[in-house]
Short mmCIF file of C-alpha atoms in Angstrom, two decimals:
data_model
loop_
_atom_site.label_atom_id
_atom_site.label_comp_id
_atom_site.label_asym_id
_atom_site.label_seq_id
_atom_site.Cartn_x
_atom_site.Cartn_y
_atom_site.Cartn_z
CA UNK A 1 0.01 0.00 0.04
CA UNK A 2 1.56 3.34 -1.06
CA UNK A 3 1.39 6.22 1.36
CA UNK A 4 2.12 9.95 1.09
CA UNK A 5 2.35 12.69 3.72
CA UNK A 6 -0.34 15.30 3.62
CA UNK A 7 0.29 18.86 4.63
CA UNK A 8 -0.52 18.32 8.32
CA UNK A 9 1.65 15.40 8.97
CA UNK A 10 -1.05 12.79 8.53
CA UNK A 11 -0.47 9.96 6.14
CA UNK A 12 -2.72 9.39 3.21
CA UNK A 13 -3.19 5.82 1.83
CA UNK A 14 -3.73 5.10 -1.86
CA UNK A 15 -7.49 4.90 -1.19
CA UNK A 16 -7.42 8.45 0.12
CA UNK A 17 -8.09 7.45 3.74
CA UNK A 18 -6.20 9.50 6.42
CA UNK A 19 -4.09 7.76 8.97
CA UNK A 20 -2.33 9.30 11.90
CA UNK A 21 1.42 9.14 11.85
CA UNK A 22 3.24 6.87 14.29
CA UNK A 23 4.20 8.60 17.60
CA UNK A 24 7.63 10.07 17.63
CA UNK A 25 10.04 8.43 20.03
CA UNK A 26 11.25 10.63 22.87
CA UNK A 27 15.00 11.46 22.84
CA UNK A 28 15.04 11.37 26.64
CA UNK A 29 16.08 7.98 27.95
CA UNK A 30 13.72 6.37 30.39
CA UNK A 31 15.26 5.60 33.81
CA UNK A 32 15.96 1.92 34.42
CA UNK A 33 14.25 0.11 37.29
CA UNK A 34 17.53 -0.02 39.26
CA UNK A 35 17.96 3.75 38.91
CA UNK A 36 14.36 4.36 40.20
CA UNK A 37 14.85 1.86 43.03
CA UNK A 38 18.07 3.59 44.19
CA UNK A 39 16.45 7.00 43.98
CA UNK A 40 13.41 5.78 46.03
CA UNK A 41 15.68 4.15 48.60
CA UNK A 42 17.78 7.32 48.97
CA UNK A 43 14.57 9.50 49.29
CA UNK A 44 12.81 7.21 51.72
CA UNK A 45 15.77 5.94 53.82
CA UNK A 46 15.37 6.82 57.48
CA UNK A 47 18.58 5.56 59.26
CA UNK A 48 20.59 6.51 62.28
CA UNK A 49 23.35 8.56 60.86
CA UNK A 50 26.85 9.54 61.59
CA UNK A 51 26.52 12.62 59.24
CA UNK A 52 26.12 15.89 61.02
CA UNK A 53 23.32 18.06 59.61
CA UNK A 54 24.48 21.64 59.51
CA UNK A 55 21.73 24.23 60.15
CA UNK A 56 23.59 27.47 59.60
CA UNK A 57 27.04 29.04 59.50
CA UNK A 58 27.35 29.24 63.26
CA UNK A 59 26.64 25.62 63.51
CA UNK A 60 29.30 24.95 60.82
CA UNK A 61 31.88 26.98 62.80
CA UNK A 62 31.05 24.91 65.93
CA UNK A 63 31.43 21.62 64.08
CA UNK A 64 34.71 22.85 62.43
CA UNK A 65 36.04 23.75 65.87
CA UNK A 66 35.09 20.37 67.22
CA UNK A 67 36.72 18.60 64.25
CA UNK A 68 39.88 20.63 64.79
CA UNK A 69 39.95 19.83 68.51
CA UNK A 70 39.60 16.14 67.63
CA UNK A 71 42.24 16.39 64.90
CA UNK A 72 39.73 15.49 62.24
CA UNK A 73 39.19 16.44 58.66
CA UNK A 74 35.72 17.90 58.12
CA UNK A 75 33.98 16.91 54.84
CA UNK A 76 31.01 19.09 54.04
CA UNK A 77 28.45 17.90 51.48
CA UNK A 78 26.61 20.87 49.92
CA UNK A 79 23.34 19.56 48.41
CA UNK A 80 19.74 20.44 47.79
CA UNK A 81 16.53 18.46 48.32
CA UNK A 82 15.60 18.48 44.59
CA UNK A 83 19.02 17.29 43.28
CA UNK A 84 18.71 13.76 41.81
CA UNK A 85 22.50 13.01 42.01
CA UNK A 86 22.46 14.24 45.59
CA UNK A 87 19.77 11.82 46.48
CA UNK A 88 21.56 8.87 44.71
CA UNK A 89 24.86 9.43 46.52
CA UNK A 90 23.31 10.05 49.91
CA UNK A 91 23.37 6.36 51.10
CA UNK A 92 26.99 6.04 50.08
CA UNK A 93 27.90 9.22 52.04
CA UNK A 94 26.07 7.81 55.02
CA UNK A 95 27.96 4.51 54.82
CA UNK A 96 31.26 6.44 54.43
CA UNK A 97 30.46 8.63 57.47
CA UNK A 98 29.66 5.50 59.61
CA UNK A 99 32.83 3.75 58.34
CA UNK A 100 35.13 6.73 59.00
CA UNK A 101 33.61 7.91 62.29
CA UNK A 102 36.34 8.13 64.88
CA UNK A 103 39.06 7.60 62.26
CA UNK A 104 40.08 11.22 61.68
CA UNK A 105 37.12 12.19 59.50
CA UNK A 106 33.85 13.92 60.26
CA UNK A 107 31.21 14.28 57.57
CA UNK A 108 28.47 16.95 57.55
CA UNK A 109 25.82 18.09 55.16
CA UNK A 110 24.36 21.54 54.32
CA UNK A 111 20.87 21.67 52.70
CA UNK A 112 21.54 24.63 50.49
CA UNK A 113 17.83 25.32 49.83
CA UNK A 114 16.56 24.86 53.42
CA UNK A 115 16.58 28.49 54.44
CA UNK A 116 17.40 31.86 52.84
CA UNK A 117 20.53 31.95 55.01
CA UNK A 118 21.68 28.66 53.59
CA UNK A 119 21.06 29.86 50.05
CA UNK A 120 23.21 32.98 50.68
CA UNK A 121 25.85 30.74 52.32
CA UNK A 122 26.01 28.51 49.22
CA UNK A 123 26.28 31.54 46.99
CA UNK A 124 29.02 33.04 49.27
CA UNK A 125 31.14 29.93 49.04
CA UNK A 126 30.45 29.70 45.32
CA UNK A 127 28.62 26.39 45.17
CA UNK A 128 27.81 26.04 41.48
CA UNK A 129 27.51 22.28 41.05
CA UNK A 130 25.68 19.76 43.18
CA UNK A 131 26.63 17.78 45.05
CA UNK A 132 29.90 19.65 46.12
CA UNK A 133 32.14 18.19 48.82
CA UNK A 134 34.59 20.46 50.59
CA UNK A 135 37.23 19.40 52.97
CA UNK A 136 38.19 21.58 55.85
CA UNK A 137 41.31 21.14 58.05
CA UNK A 138 42.93 22.86 60.92
CA UNK A 139 39.88 24.72 62.06
CA UNK A 140 40.06 27.20 59.17
CA UNK A 141 36.96 28.18 57.20
CA UNK A 142 39.00 28.02 53.93
CA UNK A 143 38.65 24.62 52.28
CA UNK A 144 41.75 22.54 51.45
CA UNK A 145 40.12 20.41 48.73
CA UNK A 146 36.85 20.31 46.74
CA UNK A 147 35.14 17.68 44.65
CA UNK A 148 31.90 17.85 42.68
CA UNK A 149 29.85 15.01 41.43
CA UNK A 150 29.04 11.53 42.60
CA UNK A 151 32.36 9.65 42.29
CA UNK A 152 32.85 8.12 45.68
CA UNK A 153 36.26 6.74 44.85
CA UNK A 154 37.50 10.26 44.01
CA UNK A 155 36.04 11.54 47.28
CA UNK A 156 37.64 8.74 49.31
CA UNK A 157 41.00 9.47 47.64
CA UNK A 158 40.82 13.12 48.53
CA UNK A 159 39.87 12.24 52.12
CA UNK A 160 42.70 9.79 52.41
CA UNK A 161 45.15 12.41 51.06
CA UNK A 162 44.20 14.97 53.78
CA UNK A 163 43.37 12.70 56.62
CA UNK A 164 45.64 12.55 59.72
#
């Protein structure tokens, strides 16, 4: 059966009948079941955590001083609640915090979109990519290392380089 396109995108068969064109395929890949399951797990997980949740800059300064007194490296995860990669990496960060607790590393998180003050804080420290991990050492508010993205092996390497 021969077909031709009409002016409106419909297909016309040899007999003159109109037929709707096939639906175009989306160029956006559909998430796999494993991807969706990890995202749901990260979103719904309620576990006891070794990660310190930082409420504001004053709390950050307190935790930084405590980490310095304990001779620990402070790793701060800057994230937002809407960030997909942040949600996916959250369980791995929790595991790393539990594993490294008491071993010269303290891990904390800042929810950049929680309050207007946290939004200003993120802008002040130039957080442009999420998640961003910054390492602080020696009780100084200037970071000694930074990593963006979800590569846990790279984060672990940076921590090992600056630990102890």
